């Protein structure tokens, strides 16, 4: 294979790839390789293109007559260290030995794997706490508190609360799984947001009254139709309004506003915007970018005391994404919080 033929072949390969000759000098590299490693002019020593001892040792072995080598290596690029899978394969170049090096970026796979590990660790931690409490109280009820009615009733109340917490967590995990499975499938049913919001507010009114919070619903005088999944949208607004009551209820008022937007620039068309605003203590700005992360809590102790699982806003984010909408959060300490859900009016309409 001539250098020109090698370059033409490499141009068709989607992953970064280089070909070197028997003297470990670059014969050709494709555009993907240059994007990852920088310029790779022909005849340049490979060791000056990629300075990695293990990769260079694998190349030397292959050029000496060894078999194909596979290895993982963290390669320094213009973007920093990138975890890559490197495959060094023997080639024949104009009757002489050579080798190709395919370099596949595996950093995204590693990030996905780390996310899975973090998720399992978080779930295990969230379940371990109530399980430990239940096991401790069971042991106490079988021993020192066996004949103490007052202690027994108090412990049973706590056990019921901890069991409920586990039940809510498992319910939210199942809900998150279903939402993620459906995220790429656009909803096609017609939903009336005004009626849906009214129903959610009626449902939450008793708990809001018990917390001394009034929910004001504005902008629902007429129908507000758009394509959507009614059950999932109920889940979104139930979560946002309930959170506003729990964590922003110190202001005594939660306002839910439905507003039509003739043109929403990001969605490039008409949309409906739902704003859930409280007048409580607000959230520090440093927390806002992470609020929709799984298990992220501004105040872990308070959230658990309020029955939160740390998954609610993650579920909200996925549902809004499925509806091709936007979720925006604004808050300042002492100024309350505002959650904006913007849903396109026309996506999926027939």
mmCIF file of C-alpha atoms in Angstrom:
data_model
loop_
_atom_site.group_PDB
_atom_site.id
_atom_site.type_symbol
_atom_site.label_atom_id
_atom_site.label_comp_id
_atom_site.label_asym_id
_atom_site.label_seq_id
_atom_site.Cartn_x
_atom_site.Cartn_y
_atom_site.Cartn_z
ATOM 1 C CA UNK A 1 0.000 0.000 0.000
ATOM 2 C CA UNK A 2 1.431 3.364 -1.011
ATOM 3 C CA UNK A 3 1.369 6.433 1.278
ATOM 4 C CA UNK A 4 -1.299 8.033 -0.923
ATOM 5 C CA UNK A 5 -3.494 4.917 -0.756
ATOM 6 C CA UNK A 6 -2.970 4.773 3.004
ATOM 7 C CA UNK A 7 -4.080 8.390 3.422
ATOM 8 C CA UNK A 8 -7.182 7.794 1.284
ATOM 9 C CA UNK A 9 -8.094 4.743 3.356
ATOM 10 C CA UNK A 10 -7.580 6.553 6.675
ATOM 11 C CA UNK A 11 -9.895 9.350 5.555
ATOM 12 C CA UNK A 12 -12.780 6.847 5.616
ATOM 13 C CA UNK A 13 -12.089 5.731 9.208
ATOM 14 C CA UNK A 14 -14.264 7.572 11.801
ATOM 15 C CA UNK A 15 -11.940 7.041 14.799
ATOM 16 C CA UNK A 16 -8.499 8.640 15.202
ATOM 17 C CA UNK A 17 -5.976 6.470 13.350
ATOM 18 C CA UNK A 18 -2.317 6.699 12.402
ATOM 19 C CA UNK A 19 -0.121 4.498 10.202
ATOM 20 C CA UNK A 20 3.629 4.252 10.866
ATOM 21 C CA UNK A 21 6.452 2.585 8.966
ATOM 22 C CA UNK A 22 9.119 0.139 10.114
ATOM 23 C CA UNK A 23 11.178 2.986 11.589
ATOM 24 C CA UNK A 24 8.191 4.153 13.684
ATOM 25 C CA UNK A 25 7.730 7.266 11.554
ATOM 26 C CA UNK A 26 4.281 8.575 10.657
ATOM 27 C CA UNK A 27 3.128 7.623 7.176
ATOM 28 C CA UNK A 28 -0.310 9.206 7.438
ATOM 29 C CA UNK A 29 -2.987 10.212 9.928
ATOM 30 C CA UNK A 30 -6.655 11.027 9.466
ATOM 31 C CA UNK A 31 -8.524 14.196 10.408
ATOM 32 C CA UNK A 32 -9.862 12.584 13.596
ATOM 33 C CA UNK A 33 -6.286 11.898 14.748
ATOM 34 C CA UNK A 34 -5.241 15.494 14.132
ATOM 35 C CA UNK A 35 -8.311 16.748 15.994
ATOM 36 C CA UNK A 36 -7.269 14.646 18.996
ATOM 37 C CA UNK A 37 -3.469 14.909 18.894
ATOM 38 C CA UNK A 38 -2.709 17.988 16.844
ATOM 39 C CA UNK A 39 -0.744 18.072 13.546
ATOM 40 C CA UNK A 40 0.741 14.719 12.441
ATOM 41 C CA UNK A 41 2.849 15.459 9.341
ATOM 42 C CA UNK A 42 4.321 12.502 7.403
ATOM 43 C CA UNK A 43 7.838 11.287 8.308
ATOM 44 C CA UNK A 44 7.543 12.646 11.845
ATOM 45 C CA UNK A 45 8.748 10.196 14.552
ATOM 46 C CA UNK A 46 5.734 8.695 16.241
ATOM 47 C CA UNK A 47 7.248 9.183 19.687
ATOM 48 C CA UNK A 48 6.982 12.969 19.163
ATOM 49 C CA UNK A 49 3.307 12.692 18.217
ATOM 50 C CA UNK A 50 2.179 10.605 21.162
ATOM 51 C CA UNK A 51 4.429 10.605 24.211
ATOM 52 C CA UNK A 52 3.133 7.616 26.128
ATOM 53 C CA UNK A 53 5.589 4.893 27.263
ATOM 54 C CA UNK A 54 3.120 1.989 27.116
ATOM 55 C CA UNK A 55 1.793 2.916 23.683
ATOM 56 C CA UNK A 56 5.318 3.343 22.308
ATOM 57 C CA UNK A 57 6.400 0.031 23.830
ATOM 58 C CA UNK A 58 3.391 -1.717 22.220
ATOM 59 C CA UNK A 59 4.265 -0.139 18.866
ATOM 60 C CA UNK A 60 7.905 -1.249 19.131
ATOM 61 C CA UNK A 61 6.763 -4.793 19.908
ATOM 62 C CA UNK A 62 4.443 -4.921 16.883
ATOM 63 C CA UNK A 63 7.092 -3.479 14.550
ATOM 64 C CA UNK A 64 9.515 -6.128 15.836
ATOM 65 C CA UNK A 65 7.142 -8.853 14.648
ATOM 66 C CA UNK A 66 4.822 -9.112 17.642
ATOM 67 C CA UNK A 67 1.059 -9.645 17.547
ATOM 68 C CA UNK A 68 -1.679 -7.015 17.710
ATOM 69 C CA UNK A 69 -1.683 -5.119 20.991
ATOM 70 C CA UNK A 70 -4.661 -3.731 22.907
ATOM 71 C CA UNK A 71 -4.272 -1.346 25.835
ATOM 72 C CA UNK A 72 -5.970 1.453 27.721
ATOM 73 C CA UNK A 73 -4.042 4.686 28.072
ATOM 74 C CA UNK A 74 -4.682 8.192 29.348
ATOM 75 C CA UNK A 75 -3.464 10.415 26.538
ATOM 76 C CA UNK A 76 -2.641 14.084 26.877
ATOM 77 C CA UNK A 77 -4.551 16.099 24.288
ATOM 78 C CA UNK A 78 -5.444 19.718 23.725
ATOM 79 C CA UNK A 79 -8.475 19.159 25.967
ATOM 80 C CA UNK A 80 -6.453 17.533 28.750
ATOM 81 C CA UNK A 81 -6.096 13.877 29.728
ATOM 82 C CA UNK A 82 -8.399 11.541 27.775
ATOM 83 C CA UNK A 83 -8.896 7.852 28.564
ATOM 84 C CA UNK A 84 -8.472 5.969 25.296
ATOM 85 C CA UNK A 85 -8.492 2.395 24.034
ATOM 86 C CA UNK A 86 -5.465 1.994 21.736
ATOM 87 C CA UNK A 87 -5.209 -0.841 19.202
ATOM 88 C CA UNK A 88 -1.830 -1.404 17.514
ATOM 89 C CA UNK A 89 -2.127 -3.694 14.455
ATOM 90 C CA UNK A 90 0.668 -5.025 12.210
ATOM 91 C CA UNK A 91 0.597 -3.905 8.554
ATOM 92 C CA UNK A 92 2.614 -4.508 5.388
ATOM 93 C CA UNK A 93 3.696 -1.274 3.725
ATOM 94 C CA UNK A 94 5.375 -1.626 0.330
ATOM 95 C CA UNK A 95 6.741 -5.000 1.351
ATOM 96 C CA UNK A 96 8.045 -3.811 4.696
ATOM 97 C CA UNK A 97 6.671 -3.896 8.199
ATOM 98 C CA UNK A 98 4.430 -1.168 9.534
ATOM 99 C CA UNK A 99 1.589 -0.686 11.957
ATOM 100 C CA UNK A 100 -1.697 1.131 12.390
ATOM 101 C CA UNK A 101 -2.768 2.709 15.659
ATOM 102 C CA UNK A 102 -6.482 3.218 16.297
ATOM 103 C CA UNK A 103 -7.210 5.494 19.254
ATOM 104 C CA UNK A 104 -10.758 5.374 20.590
ATOM 105 C CA UNK A 105 -11.922 7.924 23.163
ATOM 106 C CA UNK A 106 -13.425 5.938 26.060
ATOM 107 C CA UNK A 107 -13.824 8.837 28.489
ATOM 108 C CA UNK A 108 -17.579 8.990 27.950
ATOM 109 C CA UNK A 109 -17.902 5.271 28.691
ATOM 110 C CA UNK A 110 -15.839 5.781 31.839
ATOM 111 C CA UNK A 111 -18.026 8.720 32.874
ATOM 112 C CA UNK A 112 -21.144 6.606 32.304
ATOM 113 C CA UNK A 113 -19.648 3.791 34.357
ATOM 114 C CA UNK A 114 -18.781 6.206 37.145
ATOM 115 C CA UNK A 115 -22.320 7.582 37.095
ATOM 116 C CA UNK A 116 -23.679 4.054 37.486
ATOM 117 C CA UNK A 117 -21.319 3.355 40.371
ATOM 118 C CA UNK A 118 -22.248 6.636 42.046
ATOM 119 C CA UNK A 119 -25.940 5.883 41.547
ATOM 120 C CA UNK A 120 -25.662 2.444 43.139
ATOM 121 C CA UNK A 121 -23.657 3.905 46.029
ATOM 122 C CA UNK A 122 -26.243 6.645 46.580
ATOM 123 C CA UNK A 123 -29.182 4.222 46.483
ATOM 124 C CA UNK A 124 -27.380 1.909 48.909
ATOM 125 C CA UNK A 125 -26.711 4.820 51.267
ATOM 126 C CA UNK A 126 -30.296 6.071 51.097
ATOM 127 C CA UNK A 127 -31.688 2.613 51.868
ATOM 128 C CA UNK A 128 -29.114 1.698 54.518
ATOM 129 C CA UNK A 129 -30.120 4.515 56.890
ATOM 130 C CA UNK A 130 -33.806 3.559 57.302
ATOM 131 C CA UNK A 131 -32.972 -0.149 57.241
ATOM 132 C CA UNK A 132 -30.452 0.312 60.040
ATOM 133 C CA UNK A 133 -33.051 2.226 62.052
ATOM 134 C CA UNK A 134 -35.685 -0.485 61.508
ATOM 135 C CA UNK A 135 -33.305 -3.258 62.536
ATOM 136 C CA UNK A 136 -32.291 -1.338 65.658
ATOM 137 C CA UNK A 137 -35.873 -0.717 66.761
ATOM 138 C CA UNK A 138 -36.862 -4.331 66.089
ATOM 139 C CA UNK A 139 -34.014 -5.484 68.286
ATOM 140 C CA UNK A 140 -35.062 -3.029 71.009
ATOM 141 C CA UNK A 141 -38.703 -4.119 70.842
ATOM 142 C CA UNK A 142 -37.655 -7.728 71.234
ATOM 143 C CA UNK A 143 -35.482 -6.849 74.220
ATOM 144 C CA UNK A 144 -35.593 -3.855 76.615
ATOM 145 C CA UNK A 145 -38.878 -2.396 75.280
ATOM 146 C CA UNK A 146 -40.746 -5.686 75.038
ATOM 147 C CA UNK A 147 -43.062 -4.810 77.920
ATOM 148 C CA UNK A 148 -43.038 -0.994 77.598
ATOM 149 C CA UNK A 149 -46.236 0.119 75.789
ATOM 150 C CA UNK A 150 -45.170 3.756 75.493
ATOM 151 C CA UNK A 151 -41.789 2.917 74.008
ATOM 152 C CA UNK A 152 -43.374 0.341 71.725
ATOM 153 C CA UNK A 153 -45.856 2.868 70.287
ATOM 154 C CA UNK A 154 -43.155 5.479 69.831
ATOM 155 C CA UNK A 155 -40.816 3.044 68.090
ATOM 156 C CA UNK A 156 -43.579 1.725 65.851
ATOM 157 C CA UNK A 157 -44.344 5.284 64.730
ATOM 158 C CA UNK A 158 -40.688 5.805 63.820
ATOM 159 C CA UNK A 159 -40.540 2.448 62.057
ATOM 160 C CA UNK A 160 -43.624 3.339 60.034
ATOM 161 C CA UNK A 161 -42.003 6.629 59.013
ATOM 162 C CA UNK A 162 -38.750 4.933 57.971
ATOM 163 C CA UNK A 163 -40.618 2.238 56.021
ATOM 164 C CA UNK A 164 -42.582 4.975 54.269
ATOM 165 C CA UNK A 165 -39.334 6.694 53.362
ATOM 166 C CA UNK A 166 -38.004 3.508 51.762
ATOM 167 C CA UNK A 167 -41.286 3.038 49.927
ATOM 168 C CA UNK A 168 -41.128 6.589 48.523
ATOM 169 C CA UNK A 169 -37.518 6.081 47.447
ATOM 170 C CA UNK A 170 -38.316 2.842 45.630
ATOM 171 C CA UNK A 171 -41.347 4.482 44.026
ATOM 172 C CA UNK A 172 -39.218 7.388 42.788
ATOM 173 C CA UNK A 173 -36.546 5.017 41.479
ATOM 174 C CA UNK A 174 -39.150 3.102 39.484
ATOM 175 C CA UNK A 175 -40.649 6.365 38.262
ATOM 176 C CA UNK A 176 -37.227 7.654 37.178
ATOM 177 C CA UNK A 177 -36.577 4.411 35.300
ATOM 178 C CA UNK A 178 -39.903 4.651 33.435
ATOM 179 C CA UNK A 179 -39.345 8.311 32.578
ATOM 180 C CA UNK A 180 -35.867 7.606 31.204
ATOM 181 C CA UNK A 181 -37.228 4.767 29.059
ATOM 182 C CA UNK A 182 -39.894 7.060 27.572
ATOM 183 C CA UNK A 183 -37.682 10.138 27.174
ATOM 184 C CA UNK A 184 -37.052 9.643 23.447
ATOM 185 C CA UNK A 185 -40.704 8.960 22.673
ATOM 186 C CA UNK A 186 -42.663 12.167 22.180
ATOM 187 C CA UNK A 187 -46.074 12.355 23.848
ATOM 188 C CA UNK A 188 -49.003 12.740 21.450
ATOM 189 C CA UNK A 189 -52.104 13.140 23.643
ATOM 190 C CA UNK A 190 -53.739 16.548 23.988
ATOM 191 C CA UNK A 191 -53.553 17.913 27.511
ATOM 192 C CA UNK A 192 -55.290 20.919 29.051
ATOM 193 C CA UNK A 193 -52.689 22.494 31.328
ATOM 194 C CA UNK A 194 -55.231 24.776 32.990
ATOM 195 C CA UNK A 195 -57.399 21.846 34.107
ATOM 196 C CA UNK A 196 -54.346 19.808 35.073
ATOM 197 C CA UNK A 197 -52.886 22.575 37.265
ATOM 198 C CA UNK A 198 -56.241 23.182 38.902
ATOM 199 C CA UNK A 199 -56.488 19.497 39.791
ATOM 200 C CA UNK A 200 -52.977 19.415 41.265
ATOM 201 C CA UNK A 201 -53.627 22.516 43.389
ATOM 202 C CA UNK A 202 -56.886 21.035 44.723
ATOM 203 C CA UNK A 203 -55.032 17.832 45.632
ATOM 204 C CA UNK A 204 -52.285 19.694 47.498
ATOM 205 C CA UNK A 205 -54.523 22.262 49.190
ATOM 206 C CA UNK A 206 -55.106 20.241 52.404
ATOM 207 C CA UNK A 207 -51.382 19.701 53.039
ATOM 208 C CA UNK A 208 -50.675 23.353 52.202
ATOM 209 C CA UNK A 209 -53.374 24.490 54.646
ATOM 210 C CA UNK A 210 -51.850 22.267 57.304
ATOM 211 C CA UNK A 211 -48.497 23.975 56.734
ATOM 212 C CA UNK A 212 -50.075 27.431 56.870
ATOM 213 C CA UNK A 213 -49.412 28.090 53.182
ATOM 214 C CA UNK A 214 -51.861 29.470 50.614
ATOM 215 C CA UNK A 215 -51.558 28.365 46.984
ATOM 216 C CA UNK A 216 -52.634 31.045 44.497
ATOM 217 C CA UNK A 217 -53.398 29.803 40.961
ATOM 218 C CA UNK A 218 -53.362 32.393 38.174
ATOM 219 C CA UNK A 219 -53.983 32.332 34.421
ATOM 220 C CA UNK A 220 -56.231 29.265 34.240
ATOM 221 C CA UNK A 221 -59.415 31.010 33.133
ATOM 222 C CA UNK A 222 -59.422 29.281 29.743
ATOM 223 C CA UNK A 223 -58.104 26.036 28.260
ATOM 224 C CA UNK A 224 -54.380 25.684 27.544
ATOM 225 C CA UNK A 225 -53.953 22.806 25.114
ATOM 226 C CA UNK A 226 -50.699 21.177 24.083
ATOM 227 C CA UNK A 227 -49.394 17.651 23.356
ATOM 228 C CA UNK A 228 -48.326 15.894 26.512
ATOM 229 C CA UNK A 229 -48.481 12.964 28.875
ATOM 230 C CA UNK A 230 -51.033 13.970 31.491
ATOM 231 C CA UNK A 231 -49.775 11.604 34.205
ATOM 232 C CA UNK A 232 -46.186 12.751 33.819
ATOM 233 C CA UNK A 233 -47.112 16.439 33.779
ATOM 234 C CA UNK A 234 -49.164 15.949 36.936
ATOM 235 C CA UNK A 235 -46.028 14.445 38.473
ATOM 236 C CA UNK A 236 -43.983 17.505 37.412
ATOM 237 C CA UNK A 237 -46.321 20.094 38.898
ATOM 238 C CA UNK A 238 -47.191 18.045 41.961
ATOM 239 C CA UNK A 239 -43.463 17.812 42.726
ATOM 240 C CA UNK A 240 -42.738 21.507 42.118
ATOM 241 C CA UNK A 241 -45.720 22.822 44.062
ATOM 242 C CA UNK A 242 -45.224 20.375 46.928
ATOM 243 C CA UNK A 243 -41.550 21.396 47.136
ATOM 244 C CA UNK A 244 -42.542 25.063 47.171
ATOM 245 C CA UNK A 245 -44.899 24.400 50.069
ATOM 246 C CA UNK A 246 -42.336 22.333 52.008
ATOM 247 C CA UNK A 247 -39.198 24.373 51.478
ATOM 248 C CA UNK A 248 -40.547 27.827 50.668
ATOM 249 C CA UNK A 249 -43.598 27.762 52.873
ATOM 250 C CA UNK A 250 -42.091 30.164 55.376
ATOM 251 C CA UNK A 251 -43.304 32.933 53.078
ATOM 252 C CA UNK A 252 -46.895 31.797 53.551
ATOM 253 C CA UNK A 253 -47.734 31.971 49.828
ATOM 254 C CA UNK A 254 -46.992 29.858 46.763
ATOM 255 C CA UNK A 255 -48.020 31.305 43.407
ATOM 256 C CA UNK A 256 -48.636 29.098 40.366
ATOM 257 C CA UNK A 257 -48.994 31.059 37.135
ATOM 258 C CA UNK A 258 -49.910 29.813 33.653
ATOM 259 C CA UNK A 259 -48.903 32.139 30.832
ATOM 260 C CA UNK A 260 -48.987 31.854 27.034
ATOM 261 C CA UNK A 261 -45.873 32.878 25.096
ATOM 262 C CA UNK A 262 -46.468 33.867 21.479
ATOM 263 C CA UNK A 263 -42.846 33.031 20.631
ATOM 264 C CA UNK A 264 -40.288 31.339 22.819
ATOM 265 C CA UNK A 265 -36.840 31.915 21.239
ATOM 266 C CA UNK A 266 -35.157 28.660 22.330
ATOM 267 C CA UNK A 267 -38.162 26.514 21.412
ATOM 268 C CA UNK A 268 -38.674 28.590 18.243
ATOM 269 C CA UNK A 269 -42.393 28.859 18.506
ATOM 270 C CA UNK A 270 -45.401 29.442 20.747
ATOM 271 C CA UNK A 271 -45.282 27.883 24.197
ATOM 272 C CA UNK A 272 -46.919 27.755 27.613
ATOM 273 C CA UNK A 273 -44.928 28.803 30.661
ATOM 274 C CA UNK A 274 -45.801 27.604 34.152
ATOM 275 C CA UNK A 275 -44.140 29.432 37.031
ATOM 276 C CA UNK A 276 -44.118 28.039 40.569
ATOM 277 C CA UNK A 277 -42.904 30.763 42.927
ATOM 278 C CA UNK A 278 -42.525 30.812 46.681
ATOM 279 C CA UNK A 279 -41.541 33.612 49.034
ATOM 280 C CA UNK A 280 -39.415 31.596 51.410
ATOM 281 C CA UNK A 281 -35.757 31.766 52.336
ATOM 282 C CA UNK A 282 -34.496 30.962 48.828
ATOM 283 C CA UNK A 283 -31.559 28.884 47.630
ATOM 284 C CA UNK A 284 -27.934 29.953 47.451
ATOM 285 C CA UNK A 285 -26.808 30.487 43.838
ATOM 286 C CA UNK A 286 -24.024 27.888 44.101
ATOM 287 C CA UNK A 287 -26.623 25.119 44.475
ATOM 288 C CA UNK A 288 -28.768 26.014 41.449
ATOM 289 C CA UNK A 289 -26.752 24.226 38.704
ATOM 290 C CA UNK A 290 -26.902 20.940 40.634
ATOM 291 C CA UNK A 291 -30.515 20.900 41.822
ATOM 292 C CA UNK A 292 -31.636 18.425 39.144
ATOM 293 C CA UNK A 293 -28.838 15.936 39.895
ATOM 294 C CA UNK A 294 -29.942 12.653 41.394
ATOM 295 C CA UNK A 295 -29.778 12.660 45.199
ATOM 296 C CA UNK A 296 -28.439 16.217 45.346
ATOM 297 C CA UNK A 297 -29.876 18.094 48.303
ATOM 298 C CA UNK A 298 -29.335 21.655 49.484
ATOM 299 C CA UNK A 299 -29.996 20.577 53.065
ATOM 300 C CA UNK A 300 -29.792 16.799 53.407
ATOM 301 C CA UNK A 301 -31.135 16.608 56.962
ATOM 302 C CA UNK A 302 -34.073 18.914 56.302
ATOM 303 C CA UNK A 303 -34.917 17.163 53.040
ATOM 304 C CA UNK A 304 -35.035 13.755 54.696
ATOM 305 C CA UNK A 305 -37.091 15.135 57.577
ATOM 306 C CA UNK A 306 -39.573 16.460 55.004
ATOM 307 C CA UNK A 307 -39.753 13.063 53.301
ATOM 308 C CA UNK A 308 -37.674 13.998 50.259
ATOM 309 C CA UNK A 309 -35.838 11.288 48.293
ATOM 310 C CA UNK A 310 -33.484 13.583 46.346
ATOM 311 C CA UNK A 311 -34.910 12.314 43.028
ATOM 312 C CA UNK A 312 -37.882 14.609 42.481
ATOM 313 C CA UNK A 313 -36.200 17.302 40.405
ATOM 314 C CA UNK A 314 -34.257 14.716 38.401
ATOM 315 C CA UNK A 315 -37.607 13.167 37.442
ATOM 316 C CA UNK A 316 -38.980 16.627 36.610
ATOM 317 C CA UNK A 317 -36.011 17.340 34.333
ATOM 318 C CA UNK A 318 -36.443 14.089 32.384
ATOM 319 C CA UNK A 319 -40.175 14.612 31.934
ATOM 320 C CA UNK A 320 -39.680 18.182 30.703
ATOM 321 C CA UNK A 321 -36.998 16.921 28.300
ATOM 322 C CA UNK A 322 -39.382 14.291 26.977
ATOM 323 C CA UNK A 323 -41.880 17.078 26.231
ATOM 324 C CA UNK A 324 -39.082 18.986 24.414
ATOM 325 C CA UNK A 325 -39.451 21.773 26.945
ATOM 326 C CA UNK A 326 -37.191 23.776 29.246
ATOM 327 C CA UNK A 327 -36.764 23.886 33.006
ATOM 328 C CA UNK A 328 -35.280 27.058 34.501
ATOM 329 C CA UNK A 329 -34.622 27.813 38.174
ATOM 330 C CA UNK A 330 -34.066 31.229 39.729
ATOM 331 C CA UNK A 331 -33.494 31.921 43.395
ATOM 332 C CA UNK A 332 -31.735 34.264 45.789
ATOM 333 C CA UNK A 333 -31.211 33.947 49.500
ATOM 334 C CA UNK A 334 -34.077 35.719 51.271
ATOM 335 C CA UNK A 335 -35.948 36.299 47.998
ATOM 336 C CA UNK A 336 -37.708 32.976 47.466
ATOM 337 C CA UNK A 337 -37.436 30.592 44.502
ATOM 338 C CA UNK A 338 -39.021 30.449 41.058
ATOM 339 C CA UNK A 339 -39.265 27.322 38.920
ATOM 340 C CA UNK A 340 -40.195 27.861 35.275
ATOM 341 C CA UNK A 341 -41.470 25.042 33.068
ATOM 342 C CA UNK A 342 -41.770 26.066 29.417
ATOM 343 C CA UNK A 343 -43.528 23.599 27.112
ATOM 344 C CA UNK A 344 -43.892 23.955 23.332
ATOM 345 C CA UNK A 345 -47.457 24.395 22.172
ATOM 346 C CA UNK A 346 -47.115 22.619 18.872
ATOM 347 C CA UNK A 347 -44.716 19.681 19.225
ATOM 348 C CA UNK A 348 -46.401 16.471 18.118
ATOM 349 C CA UNK A 349 -49.672 18.160 17.140
ATOM 350 C CA UNK A 350 -51.512 16.717 14.165
#
